[in-house]
CSV table of C-alpha atoms and ligand atoms in Angstrom, one decimal:
chain,number,residue,atom,x,y,z
A,3,MET,CA,-3.7,6.0,29.4
A,4,THR,CA,-1.2,8.1,27.6
A,5,HIS,CA,2.5,8.1,28.2
A,6,SER,CA,3.8,11.5,29.2
A,7,THR,CA,7.5,11.4,28.5
A,8,PRO,CA,9.0,11.2,25.0
A,9,THR,CA,9.1,7.6,23.8
A,10,LEU,CA,12.5,6.3,22.7
A,11,PHE,CA,12.0,4.9,19.2
A,12,PRO,CA,14.5,2.0,18.8
A,13,ALA,CA,17.8,2.9,17.3
A,14,THR,CA,17.1,0.5,14.4
A,15,PHE,CA,13.7,2.2,13.6
A,16,LEU,CA,13.4,2.8,9.9
A,17,TRP,CA,12.0,6.2,9.0
A,18,GLY,CA,11.0,7.0,5.4
A,19,GLY,CA,8.3,7.4,2.8
A,20,ALA,CA,6.3,5.3,0.3
A,21,THR,CA,5.1,5.4,-3.3
A,22,ALA,CA,3.8,3.1,-6.0
A,23,ALA,CA,5.0,2.8,-9.6
A,24,ASN,CA,1.8,3.6,-11.3
A,25,GLN,CA,1.3,6.7,-9.2
A,26,ILE,CA,4.8,8.2,-9.5
A,27,GLU,CA,6.7,6.9,-12.5
A,28,GLY,CA,4.9,8.0,-15.6
A,29,ALA,CA,6.6,6.9,-18.8
A,30,TYR,CA,3.7,4.4,-19.2
A,31,ASN,CA,4.7,3.4,-22.7
A,32,GLN,CA,8.5,3.8,-22.5
A,33,GLY,CA,11.3,1.4,-21.8
A,34,GLY,CA,9.3,-1.5,-23.2
A,35,LYS,CA,6.6,-1.2,-20.6
A,36,GLY,CA,3.3,-2.8,-21.3
A,37,LEU,CA,-0.1,-1.4,-20.2
A,38,SER,CA,-1.4,-2.1,-16.7
A,39,VAL,CA,-4.9,-1.9,-15.4
A,40,GLN,CA,-4.1,1.6,-14.2
A,41,ASP,CA,-3.6,2.8,-17.8
A,42,VAL,CA,-7.3,2.4,-18.4
A,43,MET,CA,-8.4,3.9,-15.1
A,44,PRO,CA,-8.2,7.6,-15.7
A,45,ARG,CA,-10.6,8.4,-12.8
A,46,GLY,CA,-9.2,5.8,-10.3
A,47,ILE,CA,-11.7,3.5,-8.7
A,48,VAL,CA,-14.5,6.1,-8.6
A,49,GLY,CA,-14.8,6.3,-12.4
A,50,PRO,CA,-15.3,3.8,-15.3
A,51,ARG,CA,-12.5,2.1,-17.0
A,52,THR,CA,-11.7,3.0,-20.6
A,53,ASP,CA,-11.1,0.8,-23.6
A,54,GLY,CA,-7.5,1.9,-23.9
A,55,PRO,CA,-5.2,4.7,-22.8
A,56,THR,CA,-6.9,8.1,-22.9
A,57,PRO,CA,-5.1,11.5,-22.8
A,58,ASP,CA,-6.8,12.5,-19.5
A,59,ASN,CA,-5.0,9.8,-17.5
A,60,LEU,CA,-2.6,11.6,-15.2
A,61,LYS,CA,-0.8,8.4,-14.4
A,62,HIS,CA,0.6,8.2,-17.9
A,63,GLU,CA,3.1,10.9,-17.0
A,64,ALA,CA,2.5,11.0,-13.2
A,65,ILE,CA,5.3,13.0,-11.7
A,66,ASP,CA,7.9,11.6,-14.1
A,67,PHE,CA,9.9,9.8,-11.5
A,68,TYR,CA,11.0,7.5,-14.3
A,69,HIS,CA,13.3,10.3,-15.4
A,70,ARG,CA,13.7,12.3,-12.2
A,71,TYR,CA,14.3,9.5,-9.7
A,72,ALA,CA,17.9,10.7,-8.9
A,73,GLU,CA,16.7,14.2,-8.0
A,74,ASP,CA,13.8,12.8,-5.9
A,75,ILE,CA,15.9,10.3,-4.0
A,76,ALA,CA,18.4,13.0,-3.2
A,77,LEU,CA,15.5,15.0,-1.6
A,78,PHE,CA,14.5,11.9,0.4
A,79,ALA,CA,18.1,11.6,1.5
A,80,GLU,CA,18.1,15.3,2.5
A,81,MET,CA,15.2,14.5,4.9
A,82,GLY,CA,17.4,11.6,6.3
A,83,PHE,CA,15.3,8.7,5.0
A,84,GLY,CA,16.5,5.3,6.2
A,85,VAL,CA,14.0,3.5,4.0
A,86,TYR,CA,12.1,4.1,0.8
A,87,ARG,CA,9.2,2.0,-0.2
A,88,PHE,CA,8.4,1.8,-3.9
A,89,SER,CA,6.8,-0.8,-6.2
A,90,ILE,CA,8.0,-2.4,-9.3
A,91,ALA,CA,5.7,-2.1,-12.2
A,92,TRP,CA,4.9,-5.7,-13.2
A,93,SER,CA,4.3,-4.6,-16.8
A,94,ARG,CA,7.8,-3.1,-17.0
A,95,ILE,CA,9.3,-6.5,-16.3
A,96,PHE,CA,6.7,-8.6,-18.1
A,97,PRO,CA,4.8,-6.2,-20.5
A,98,ARG,CA,1.9,-8.6,-21.1
A,99,GLY,CA,2.5,-10.7,-17.9
A,100,ASP,CA,2.6,-14.1,-19.6
A,101,GLU,CA,5.9,-14.0,-21.5
A,102,ALA,CA,8.6,-16.5,-20.9
A,103,GLU,CA,11.4,-13.9,-20.7
A,104,PRO,CA,11.5,-10.5,-18.8
A,105,ASN,CA,12.1,-7.1,-20.4
A,106,GLU,CA,15.8,-6.2,-19.6
A,107,GLU,CA,15.1,-2.5,-20.0
A,108,GLY,CA,12.6,-2.6,-17.2
A,109,LEU,CA,14.9,-4.5,-14.9
A,110,ALA,CA,17.7,-2.1,-15.7
A,111,PHE,CA,15.6,0.9,-14.6
A,112,TYR,CA,15.1,-0.6,-11.1
A,113,ASP,CA,18.9,-1.3,-11.0
A,114,ARG,CA,19.4,2.4,-11.4
A,115,VAL,CA,16.9,3.3,-8.7
A,116,LEU,CA,18.6,0.8,-6.3
A,117,ASP,CA,22.0,2.3,-7.2
A,118,GLU,CA,20.8,5.7,-6.3
A,119,LEU,CA,19.3,4.5,-3.0
A,120,GLU,CA,22.5,2.7,-2.1
A,121,LYS,CA,24.5,5.8,-2.8
A,122,HIS,CA,22.5,7.6,-0.1
A,123,GLY,CA,22.4,4.6,2.3
A,124,ILE,CA,18.6,4.3,2.0
A,125,GLU,CA,17.2,0.8,2.5
A,126,PRO,CA,14.7,-0.3,-0.3
A,127,LEU,CA,11.4,-1.8,0.6
A,128,VAL,CA,9.9,-3.2,-2.5
A,129,THR,CA,6.2,-4.0,-3.2
A,130,ILE,CA,6.0,-6.7,-5.9
A,131,SER,CA,2.5,-5.9,-6.9
A,132,HIS,CA,0.8,-2.6,-6.2
A,133,TYR,CA,-2.5,-2.3,-8.1
A,134,GLU,CA,-0.8,-2.6,-11.4
A,135,THR,CA,-1.5,-6.0,-12.9
A,136,PRO,CA,-0.6,-6.1,-16.6
A,137,LEU,CA,-3.7,-5.3,-18.6
A,138,HIS,CA,-3.2,-8.3,-20.8
A,139,LEU,CA,-3.6,-10.6,-17.8
A,140,ALA,CA,-6.9,-8.8,-17.0
A,141,GLU,CA,-8.3,-9.0,-20.5
A,142,THR,CA,-7.1,-12.5,-21.4
A,143,TYR,CA,-7.4,-14.4,-18.1
A,144,ASP,CA,-9.8,-12.3,-16.1
A,145,GLY,CA,-6.9,-11.5,-13.7
A,146,TRP,CA,-6.7,-13.4,-10.4
A,147,VAL,CA,-9.9,-15.4,-11.1
A,148,SER,CA,-7.6,-17.6,-13.2
A,149,ARG,CA,-5.2,-20.0,-11.5
A,150,ASP,CA,-2.8,-19.3,-14.3
A,151,LEU,CA,-1.9,-16.0,-12.6
A,152,ILE,CA,-0.2,-17.9,-9.8
A,153,GLY,CA,2.4,-19.2,-12.3
A,154,PHE,CA,2.9,-15.8,-13.9
A,155,TYR,CA,3.4,-14.1,-10.6
A,156,GLU,CA,5.8,-16.8,-9.5
A,157,ARG,CA,7.9,-16.3,-12.6
A,158,TYR,CA,7.8,-12.5,-12.1
A,159,ALA,CA,8.7,-12.8,-8.4
A,160,SER,CA,11.5,-15.2,-9.2
A,161,VAL,CA,13.0,-12.8,-11.6
A,162,LEU,CA,13.0,-10.0,-9.0
A,163,PHE,CA,14.5,-12.2,-6.3
A,164,ALA,CA,17.2,-13.5,-8.6
A,165,ARG,CA,18.1,-10.0,-9.9
A,166,TYR,CA,17.7,-7.8,-6.7
A,167,GLY,CA,17.7,-10.4,-3.9
A,168,ALA,CA,21.2,-9.5,-2.7
A,169,ARG,CA,20.3,-5.7,-2.7
A,170,VAL,CA,16.8,-5.7,-1.3
A,171,LYS,CA,16.1,-7.0,2.2
A,172,TYR,CA,12.4,-6.1,2.7
A,173,TRP,CA,9.7,-7.3,0.2
A,174,LEU,CA,5.9,-7.0,0.2
A,175,THR,CA,4.0,-9.5,-1.9
A,176,PHE,CA,0.7,-7.7,-2.7
A,177,ASN,CA,-0.3,-4.1,-1.7
A,178,GLU,CA,-3.4,-4.1,0.5
A,179,ILE,CA,-4.3,-7.7,-0.5
A,180,ASN,CA,-7.6,-7.4,1.5
A,181,SER,CA,-8.9,-4.8,-1.0
A,182,LEU,CA,-9.5,-7.5,-3.6
A,183,LEU,CA,-13.2,-8.1,-2.8
A,184,HIS,CA,-13.8,-4.3,-2.8
A,185,ALA,CA,-11.9,-3.2,-5.9
A,186,PRO,CA,-11.6,-6.3,-8.1
A,187,PHE,CA,-10.3,-4.6,-11.2
A,188,MET,CA,-7.6,-2.4,-9.6
A,189,SER,CA,-6.6,-4.9,-6.9
A,190,GLY,CA,-7.0,-8.2,-8.8
A,191,GLY,CA,-7.0,-7.3,-12.5
A,192,ILE,CA,-10.5,-8.9,-12.7
A,193,ASN,CA,-12.0,-7.7,-15.9
A,194,THR,CA,-15.5,-8.9,-15.3
A,195,PRO,CA,-17.5,-5.9,-14.0
A,196,LYS,CA,-18.0,-6.2,-10.3
A,197,ASP,CA,-21.8,-6.3,-10.5
A,198,GLN,CA,-21.6,-9.3,-12.9
A,199,LEU,CA,-19.0,-11.2,-11.0
A,200,ALA,CA,-20.0,-14.3,-9.1
A,201,GLU,CA,-19.0,-14.2,-5.4
A,202,LYS,CA,-17.3,-17.6,-5.8
A,203,ASP,CA,-15.0,-16.2,-8.5
A,204,LEU,CA,-14.0,-13.4,-6.2
A,205,TYR,CA,-13.1,-15.7,-3.3
A,206,GLN,CA,-11.3,-18.0,-5.8
A,207,ALA,CA,-9.2,-15.0,-6.9
A,208,MET,CA,-8.5,-14.2,-3.2
A,209,HIS,CA,-7.3,-17.8,-2.7
A,210,HIS,CA,-5.1,-17.6,-5.8
A,211,GLU,CA,-3.5,-14.4,-4.5
A,212,LEU,CA,-2.9,-16.0,-1.1
A,213,VAL,CA,-1.3,-19.0,-2.6
A,214,ALA,CA,0.9,-16.8,-4.9
A,215,SER,CA,1.9,-14.7,-1.9
A,216,ALA,CA,3.0,-17.8,0.1
A,217,SER,CA,4.7,-19.2,-2.9
A,218,ALA,CA,6.7,-16.0,-3.3
A,219,THR,CA,7.9,-16.4,0.3
A,220,ARG,CA,8.9,-20.0,-0.5
A,221,ILE,CA,10.8,-18.9,-3.6
A,222,ALA,CA,12.5,-16.1,-1.7
A,223,ARG,CA,13.9,-18.6,0.8
A,224,GLU,CA,15.8,-20.3,-2.1
A,225,LEU,CA,16.7,-17.4,-4.3
A,226,ALA,CA,17.2,-14.6,-1.8
A,227,PRO,CA,17.9,-16.2,1.6
A,228,SER,CA,18.6,-12.9,3.3
A,229,ALA,CA,15.2,-11.4,2.2
A,230,GLN,CA,12.5,-10.6,4.7
A,231,ILE,CA,9.1,-11.2,3.2
A,232,GLY,CA,6.0,-9.3,4.5
A,233,CYS,CA,2.3,-9.3,3.6
A,234,MET,CA,0.6,-6.0,3.3
A,235,VAL,CA,-3.0,-5.3,4.4
A,236,LEU,CA,-5.2,-2.3,4.6
A,237,SER,CA,-5.9,-1.7,8.3
A,238,MET,CA,-9.0,-0.1,9.5
A,239,PRO,CA,-10.0,-0.4,13.2
A,240,ILE,CA,-13.8,-0.9,13.5
A,241,TYR,CA,-15.7,0.4,16.5
A,242,PRO,CA,-19.2,-0.6,17.6
A,243,LEU,CA,-21.6,2.2,16.9
A,244,THR,CA,-23.3,1.4,20.2
A,245,PRO,CA,-22.4,-0.9,23.2
A,246,SER,CA,-25.0,-3.5,22.2
A,247,PRO,CA,-23.7,-7.1,21.9
A,248,GLU,CA,-25.2,-7.2,18.4
A,249,ASP,CA,-23.1,-4.3,17.4
A,250,ALA,CA,-20.0,-6.0,19.0
A,251,VAL,CA,-20.7,-9.1,16.9
A,252,ALA,CA,-21.1,-6.9,13.7
A,253,VAL,CA,-17.7,-5.5,14.5
A,254,MET,CA,-16.2,-9.0,15.1
A,255,GLU,CA,-17.5,-10.2,11.7
A,256,ALA,CA,-16.4,-7.1,9.9
A,257,ASP,CA,-13.0,-7.5,11.5
A,258,HIS,CA,-12.8,-11.2,10.5
A,259,ALA,CA,-13.4,-10.2,6.8
A,260,ASN,CA,-10.3,-8.1,7.0
A,261,LEU,CA,-8.1,-10.1,9.4
A,262,VAL,CA,-8.4,-13.4,7.5
A,263,TYR,CA,-5.6,-12.3,5.1
A,264,GLY,CA,-3.2,-11.7,7.9
A,265,ASP,CA,-4.3,-14.9,9.6
A,266,VAL,CA,-3.5,-17.0,6.6
A,267,HIS,CA,-0.2,-15.2,6.0
A,268,THR,CA,1.0,-15.7,9.6
A,269,ARG,CA,-0.6,-19.0,10.5
A,270,GLY,CA,-0.5,-20.8,7.1
A,271,GLU,CA,-4.1,-21.9,7.0
A,272,TYR,CA,-7.6,-20.6,6.7
A,273,PRO,CA,-9.3,-19.8,10.1
A,274,GLY,CA,-12.5,-21.6,11.1
A,275,TYR,CA,-14.6,-18.4,10.9
A,276,PHE,CA,-13.7,-18.0,7.2
A,277,LEU,CA,-14.6,-21.6,6.4
A,278,ARG,CA,-17.9,-21.1,8.1
A,279,ALA,CA,-18.6,-17.9,6.0
A,280,LEU,CA,-17.9,-19.9,2.8
A,281,ARG,CA,-20.1,-22.8,4.0
A,282,GLU,CA,-22.9,-20.4,4.7
A,283,LYS,CA,-22.5,-18.8,1.2
A,284,SER,CA,-22.5,-22.4,-0.3
A,285,ILE,CA,-19.1,-21.5,-1.9
A,286,ASN,CA,-16.9,-24.5,-2.6
A,287,LEU,CA,-13.4,-23.2,-3.4
A,288,ASP,CA,-10.9,-25.1,-5.5
A,289,ILE,CA,-8.2,-25.6,-2.9
A,290,THR,CA,-5.7,-28.4,-3.7
A,291,ASP,CA,-3.4,-30.2,-1.3
A,292,GLU,CA,-0.5,-28.5,-3.0
A,293,ASP,CA,-2.2,-25.1,-2.2
A,294,ARG,CA,-2.5,-26.1,1.4
A,295,ALA,CA,1.2,-27.0,1.6
A,296,THR,CA,2.2,-23.8,-0.1
A,297,LEU,CA,0.2,-21.7,2.4
A,298,THR,CA,2.3,-23.0,5.2
A,299,ASN,CA,5.1,-20.6,4.0
A,300,THR,CA,4.3,-17.9,6.4
A,301,VAL,CA,5.7,-14.3,6.3
A,302,ASP,CA,8.5,-12.8,8.4
A,303,PHE,CA,6.6,-9.6,9.1
A,304,VAL,CA,3.3,-7.9,8.6
A,305,SER,CA,3.0,-4.5,7.0
A,306,PHE,CA,-0.1,-2.3,6.7
A,307,SER,CA,-1.5,1.0,5.6
A,308,TYR,CA,-3.4,3.1,8.1
A,309,TYR,CA,-5.5,6.2,7.3
A,310,MET,CA,-8.7,5.9,9.2
A,311,SER,CA,-11.1,4.0,11.4
A,312,ILE,CA,-14.8,3.3,10.9
A,313,ALA,CA,-17.8,2.1,12.9
A,314,GLU,CA,-20.1,-0.8,12.4
A,315,THR,CA,-23.6,-1.7,13.5
A,316,SER,CA,-26.0,-4.6,13.2
A,317,SER,CA,-28.8,-2.1,12.3
A,318,THR,CA,-29.9,-1.8,8.8
A,319,ASP,CA,-30.0,1.9,9.1
A,320,ARG,CA,-26.3,2.4,8.4
A,321,GLY,CA,-25.7,5.8,6.8
A,322,THR,CA,-23.0,6.0,4.2
A,323,GLY,CA,-19.3,6.3,5.1
A,324,GLU,CA,-16.7,7.2,2.6
A,325,GLY,CA,-13.4,5.6,3.1
A,326,ASN,CA,-10.2,4.1,1.9
A,327,ILE,CA,-11.6,1.5,-0.5
A,328,MET,CA,-13.7,-0.1,2.2
A,329,GLY,CA,-16.5,1.9,3.5
A,330,GLY,CA,-18.3,1.5,6.8
A,331,VAL,CA,-20.6,3.4,9.1
A,332,PRO,CA,-19.4,7.0,9.9
A,333,ASN,CA,-18.2,7.5,13.4
A,334,PRO,CA,-20.0,10.5,14.9
A,335,THR,CA,-17.1,11.3,17.3
A,336,LEU,CA,-14.4,11.9,14.6
A,337,PRO,CA,-13.5,14.6,12.2
A,338,ALA,CA,-12.8,13.8,8.5
A,339,SER,CA,-10.5,14.9,5.8
A,340,GLU,CA,-11.8,16.8,2.7
A,341,TRP,CA,-12.2,13.4,1.1
A,342,GLY,CA,-14.3,12.1,3.9
A,343,TRP,CA,-11.7,9.9,5.5
A,344,GLN,CA,-12.2,10.0,9.2
A,345,ILE,CA,-9.1,11.1,11.2
A,346,ASP,CA,-8.2,8.9,14.2
A,347,PRO,CA,-4.6,8.9,15.4
A,348,ILE,CA,-5.5,6.7,18.4
A,349,GLY,CA,-6.8,4.1,16.0
A,350,LEU,CA,-3.2,3.5,14.9
A,351,ARG,CA,-2.2,2.5,18.4
A,352,ILE,CA,-5.2,0.2,18.5
A,353,VAL,CA,-4.4,-1.5,15.2
A,354,LEU,CA,-0.7,-1.9,16.2
A,355,ASN,CA,-1.7,-3.6,19.4
A,356,GLN,CA,-4.4,-5.8,17.7
A,357,PHE,CA,-2.0,-7.0,15.0
A,358,TRP,CA,0.8,-7.6,17.5
A,359,ASP,CA,-1.4,-9.5,20.0
A,360,ARG,CA,-2.9,-11.6,17.2
A,361,TRP,CA,0.1,-12.4,15.0
A,362,GLN,CA,3.2,-11.8,17.1
A,363,LYS,CA,5.2,-10.8,14.0
A,364,PRO,CA,7.2,-7.6,13.7
A,365,LEU,CA,5.0,-4.8,12.1
A,366,PHE,CA,5.9,-2.3,9.5
A,367,ILE,CA,3.7,0.8,9.0
A,368,VAL,CA,4.1,1.3,5.3
A,369,GLU,CA,1.4,3.9,4.6
A,370,ASN,CA,-0.1,6.7,6.6
A,371,GLY,CA,-0.8,10.3,5.8
A,372,LEU,CA,-3.2,13.1,5.0
A,373,GLY,CA,-4.5,13.7,1.5
A,374,ALA,CA,-5.1,17.5,1.3
A,375,ARG,CA,-5.2,20.4,-1.1
A,376,ASP,CA,-2.1,22.5,-0.8
A,377,GLU,CA,-1.4,26.1,-1.8
A,378,LEU,CA,2.0,27.0,-3.2
A,379,VAL,CA,3.2,30.3,-1.7
A,380,GLU,CA,6.3,32.4,-1.8
A,381,ILE,CA,8.1,33.2,1.5
A,382,ASP,CA,11.3,35.2,1.3
A,383,GLY,CA,11.7,34.3,-2.3
A,384,VAL,CA,11.3,30.6,-1.7
A,385,LYS,CA,8.3,28.7,-3.0
A,386,THR,CA,6.8,26.4,-0.4
A,387,VAL,CA,3.6,25.1,1.2
A,388,VAL,CA,2.7,25.9,4.8
A,389,ASP,CA,1.1,22.5,5.6
A,390,ASP,CA,0.5,22.7,9.3
A,391,TYR,CA,-2.5,20.5,8.9
A,392,ARG,CA,-0.3,17.7,7.5
A,393,ILE,CA,2.3,18.2,10.2
A,394,ALA,CA,-0.5,17.9,12.9
A,395,TYR,CA,-1.9,14.7,11.3
A,396,LEU,CA,1.5,13.0,11.1
A,397,ASN,CA,2.7,14.2,14.5
A,398,ASP,CA,-0.4,12.9,16.2
A,399,HIS,CA,-0.2,9.5,14.5
A,400,LEU,CA,3.5,9.2,15.3
A,401,VAL,CA,2.8,10.0,18.9
A,402,GLN,CA,0.5,6.9,18.9
A,403,VAL,CA,3.2,4.8,17.3
A,404,GLY,CA,5.3,5.8,20.3
A,405,GLU,CA,2.5,4.7,22.6
A,406,ALA,CA,2.4,1.3,20.9
A,407,LEU,CA,6.1,1.0,21.3
A,408,GLU,CA,5.6,1.6,25.0
A,409,ASP,CA,2.9,-1.1,24.9
A,410,GLY,CA,5.6,-3.5,23.8
A,411,VAL,CA,4.7,-3.8,20.1
A,412,GLN,CA,7.6,-4.6,17.8
A,413,ILE,CA,7.7,-2.1,15.0
A,414,LEU,CA,10.3,-2.1,12.2
A,415,GLY,CA,9.6,1.3,10.8
A,416,TYR,CA,7.3,3.9,9.3
A,417,THR,CA,7.0,5.0,5.7
A,418,SER,CA,4.5,7.9,5.3
A,419,TRP,CA,2.4,7.6,2.1
A,420,GLY,CA,3.1,9.7,-0.9
A,421,CYS,CA,6.3,11.3,0.5
A,422,ILE,CA,6.4,13.3,-2.6
A,423,ASP,CA,3.1,14.4,-4.3
A,424,ILE,CA,1.8,11.7,-6.6
A,425,VAL,CA,-1.5,10.8,-8.4
A,426,SER,CA,-4.1,9.5,-5.9
A,427,ALA,CA,-5.2,5.9,-6.2
A,428,SER,CA,-8.9,6.2,-5.5
A,429,THR,CA,-9.7,9.4,-7.4
A,430,ALA,CA,-6.6,9.7,-9.8
A,431,GLN,CA,-6.2,13.4,-8.7
A,432,LEU,CA,-2.9,15.3,-8.2
A,433,SER,CA,-4.7,17.8,-6.0
A,434,LYS,CA,-5.1,15.1,-3.3
A,435,ARG,CA,-1.6,15.6,-2.0
A,436,TYR,CA,0.3,13.7,0.7
A,437,GLY,CA,3.9,14.8,0.1
A,438,PHE,CA,6.6,16.5,2.0
A,439,ILE,CA,7.6,17.7,-1.5
A,440,TYR,CA,5.2,19.7,-3.6
A,441,VAL,CA,5.1,18.8,-7.3
A,442,ASP,CA,4.0,21.5,-9.7
A,443,ARG,CA,1.4,19.5,-11.6
A,444,ASN,CA,-2.4,20.0,-11.7
A,445,ASP,CA,-5.4,17.9,-12.2
A,446,ASP,CA,-5.7,19.1,-15.8
A,447,GLY,CA,-2.2,17.9,-16.5
A,448,THR,CA,-0.6,21.4,-16.6
A,449,GLY,CA,2.5,22.3,-14.5
A,450,SER,CA,6.3,22.4,-14.8
A,451,LEU,CA,6.8,19.3,-12.6
A,452,ALA,CA,9.2,21.3,-10.5
A,453,ARG,CA,9.7,20.1,-6.9
A,454,TYR,CA,9.4,22.4,-3.8
A,455,PRO,CA,10.0,21.2,-0.2
A,456,LYS,CA,7.0,22.0,2.0
A,457,LYS,CA,7.1,23.1,5.7
A,458,SER,CA,6.5,19.4,6.6
A,459,PHE,CA,9.7,18.5,4.8
A,460,HIS,CA,11.7,20.4,7.4
A,461,TRP,CA,9.5,19.1,10.2
A,462,TYR,CA,10.0,15.4,9.1
A,463,THR,CA,13.8,16.0,8.8
A,464,GLU,CA,13.8,17.0,12.4
A,465,VAL,CA,11.7,14.0,13.5
A,466,ILE,CA,14.1,11.6,11.8
A,467,ARG,CA,17.2,13.4,13.1
A,468,THR,CA,15.9,13.2,16.7
A,469,ASN,CA,14.5,9.7,16.2
A,470,GLY,CA,11.1,10.9,17.3
A,471,ALA,CA,12.1,13.0,20.2
A,472,SER,CA,11.0,16.2,18.5
A,473,LEU,CA,7.4,15.0,18.2
A,474,SER,CA,5.0,17.2,20.2
A,475,ARG,CA,2.8,15.4,22.7
B,503,LIG,C1,-3.9,3.0,-0.4
B,503,LIG,C2,-3.1,2.6,-1.6
B,503,LIG,C3,-2.2,3.7,-2.2
B,503,LIG,C4,-2.6,5.1,-1.9
B,503,LIG,C5,-3.3,5.3,-0.6
B,503,LIG,C6,-4.0,6.7,-0.5
B,503,LIG,O1,-5.1,2.4,-0.5
B,503,LIG,O2,-2.3,1.5,-1.3
B,503,LIG,O3,-1.8,3.3,-3.5
B,503,LIG,O4,-2.8,5.8,-3.0
B,503,LIG,O5,-4.3,4.4,-0.3
B,503,LIG,O6,-5.1,6.7,-1.3
B,503,LIG,P1,-5.5,7.8,-2.3
B,503,LIG,O7,-4.3,7.9,-3.2
B,503,LIG,O8,-6.7,7.3,-3.0
B,503,LIG,O9,-5.7,9.0,-1.5
């Protein structure tokens, strides 16, 4: 059933956009910043990692937000953003990750970003760790496989809460924490190649991240009492390929593998289905009593990315599905983007309901959007992009957000992904664009870095101005 009259988004609904430090900032070796795992991933997760920084890594300069943040935030303000989600580069604050003292120059940069946001009345939403673990922690400790990372992360989070806690209300502990098993180097700084990694080590790394996340929540309660702490998961509704009970069970089990992260963050303990899975794999995790106590520090809200849905089957004949880090079985009923991500606006309503029913925590949609190639054209002397395809994608997804609001789901806000063109995470391309603002930079690194509002810029401005009433149903 679809609601026919325009939904009233709550007056407090936060509209905005989202980015991540490694994909937007550039200045990879300036301001005392150390290297992160991203500095040796010039091809994203689809290519091999390199021994050190290489000239073909677009993230090294990205779109130079490090120097142009004031201009970019002014453009966000022009669209009427009420919130901007960005991440803090861990290696700007702790260049190697295991130092005792933070890098003041790195901290001062984010002070300046926050000043600019405050000037425009934009609420910051800060991701503490977004796929940018300091490289030293990967190479010396094997990333999150090591329990030592919990302490380093606690120190890092404490510094952030102490410094920015009075200015930042909304915090996310780990970007897409459930991607760890799929992309161990990017997501968990795990240096051991995936094919040589013992499954037990991967699950141990997952446990360490979950403990660190809960510990950050505990620390925030002391250092930043007005902060709201959220977890962040990659959401992907999974449909049975056929109505057979076996396919329904395949969906349930695939769902469990994703939902366990939100379950732990909201309930404070591991669910039985997960313990069963470990038992059946004969994996005995090192979980201390102190870990168990830490996990009881549950989050205030749940945030998630949503790009696509997928299907599942019990059959061994699965076909191959491309997707946002986690693959699955292609759904024959859905179209796909140029990068093979299947487009499914209704899936967003389903996921919102599923998460709300399951966790009863306010939800924040912190990533959603269409990666597409854009063509810069000149209309009446003004350079722009006529991105009707992006407008259609966002419109249809936001209509489903309205449906979920009608369903009674509590939603804090919506930040579309890559609100200005940035380097893609999976393929490290600039040509996979999500933004309302076109950035003149190409995959070969050429371009002036000039910014041009696209047609969607004006469309989104109107959506925000009318608080969703201008959406077409
Ligand atoms: C998510 C990541 C983002 C982002 C987005 C789009 O998985 O959290 O960092 O980039 O996906 O993916 P891509 O950039 O590969 O198109």
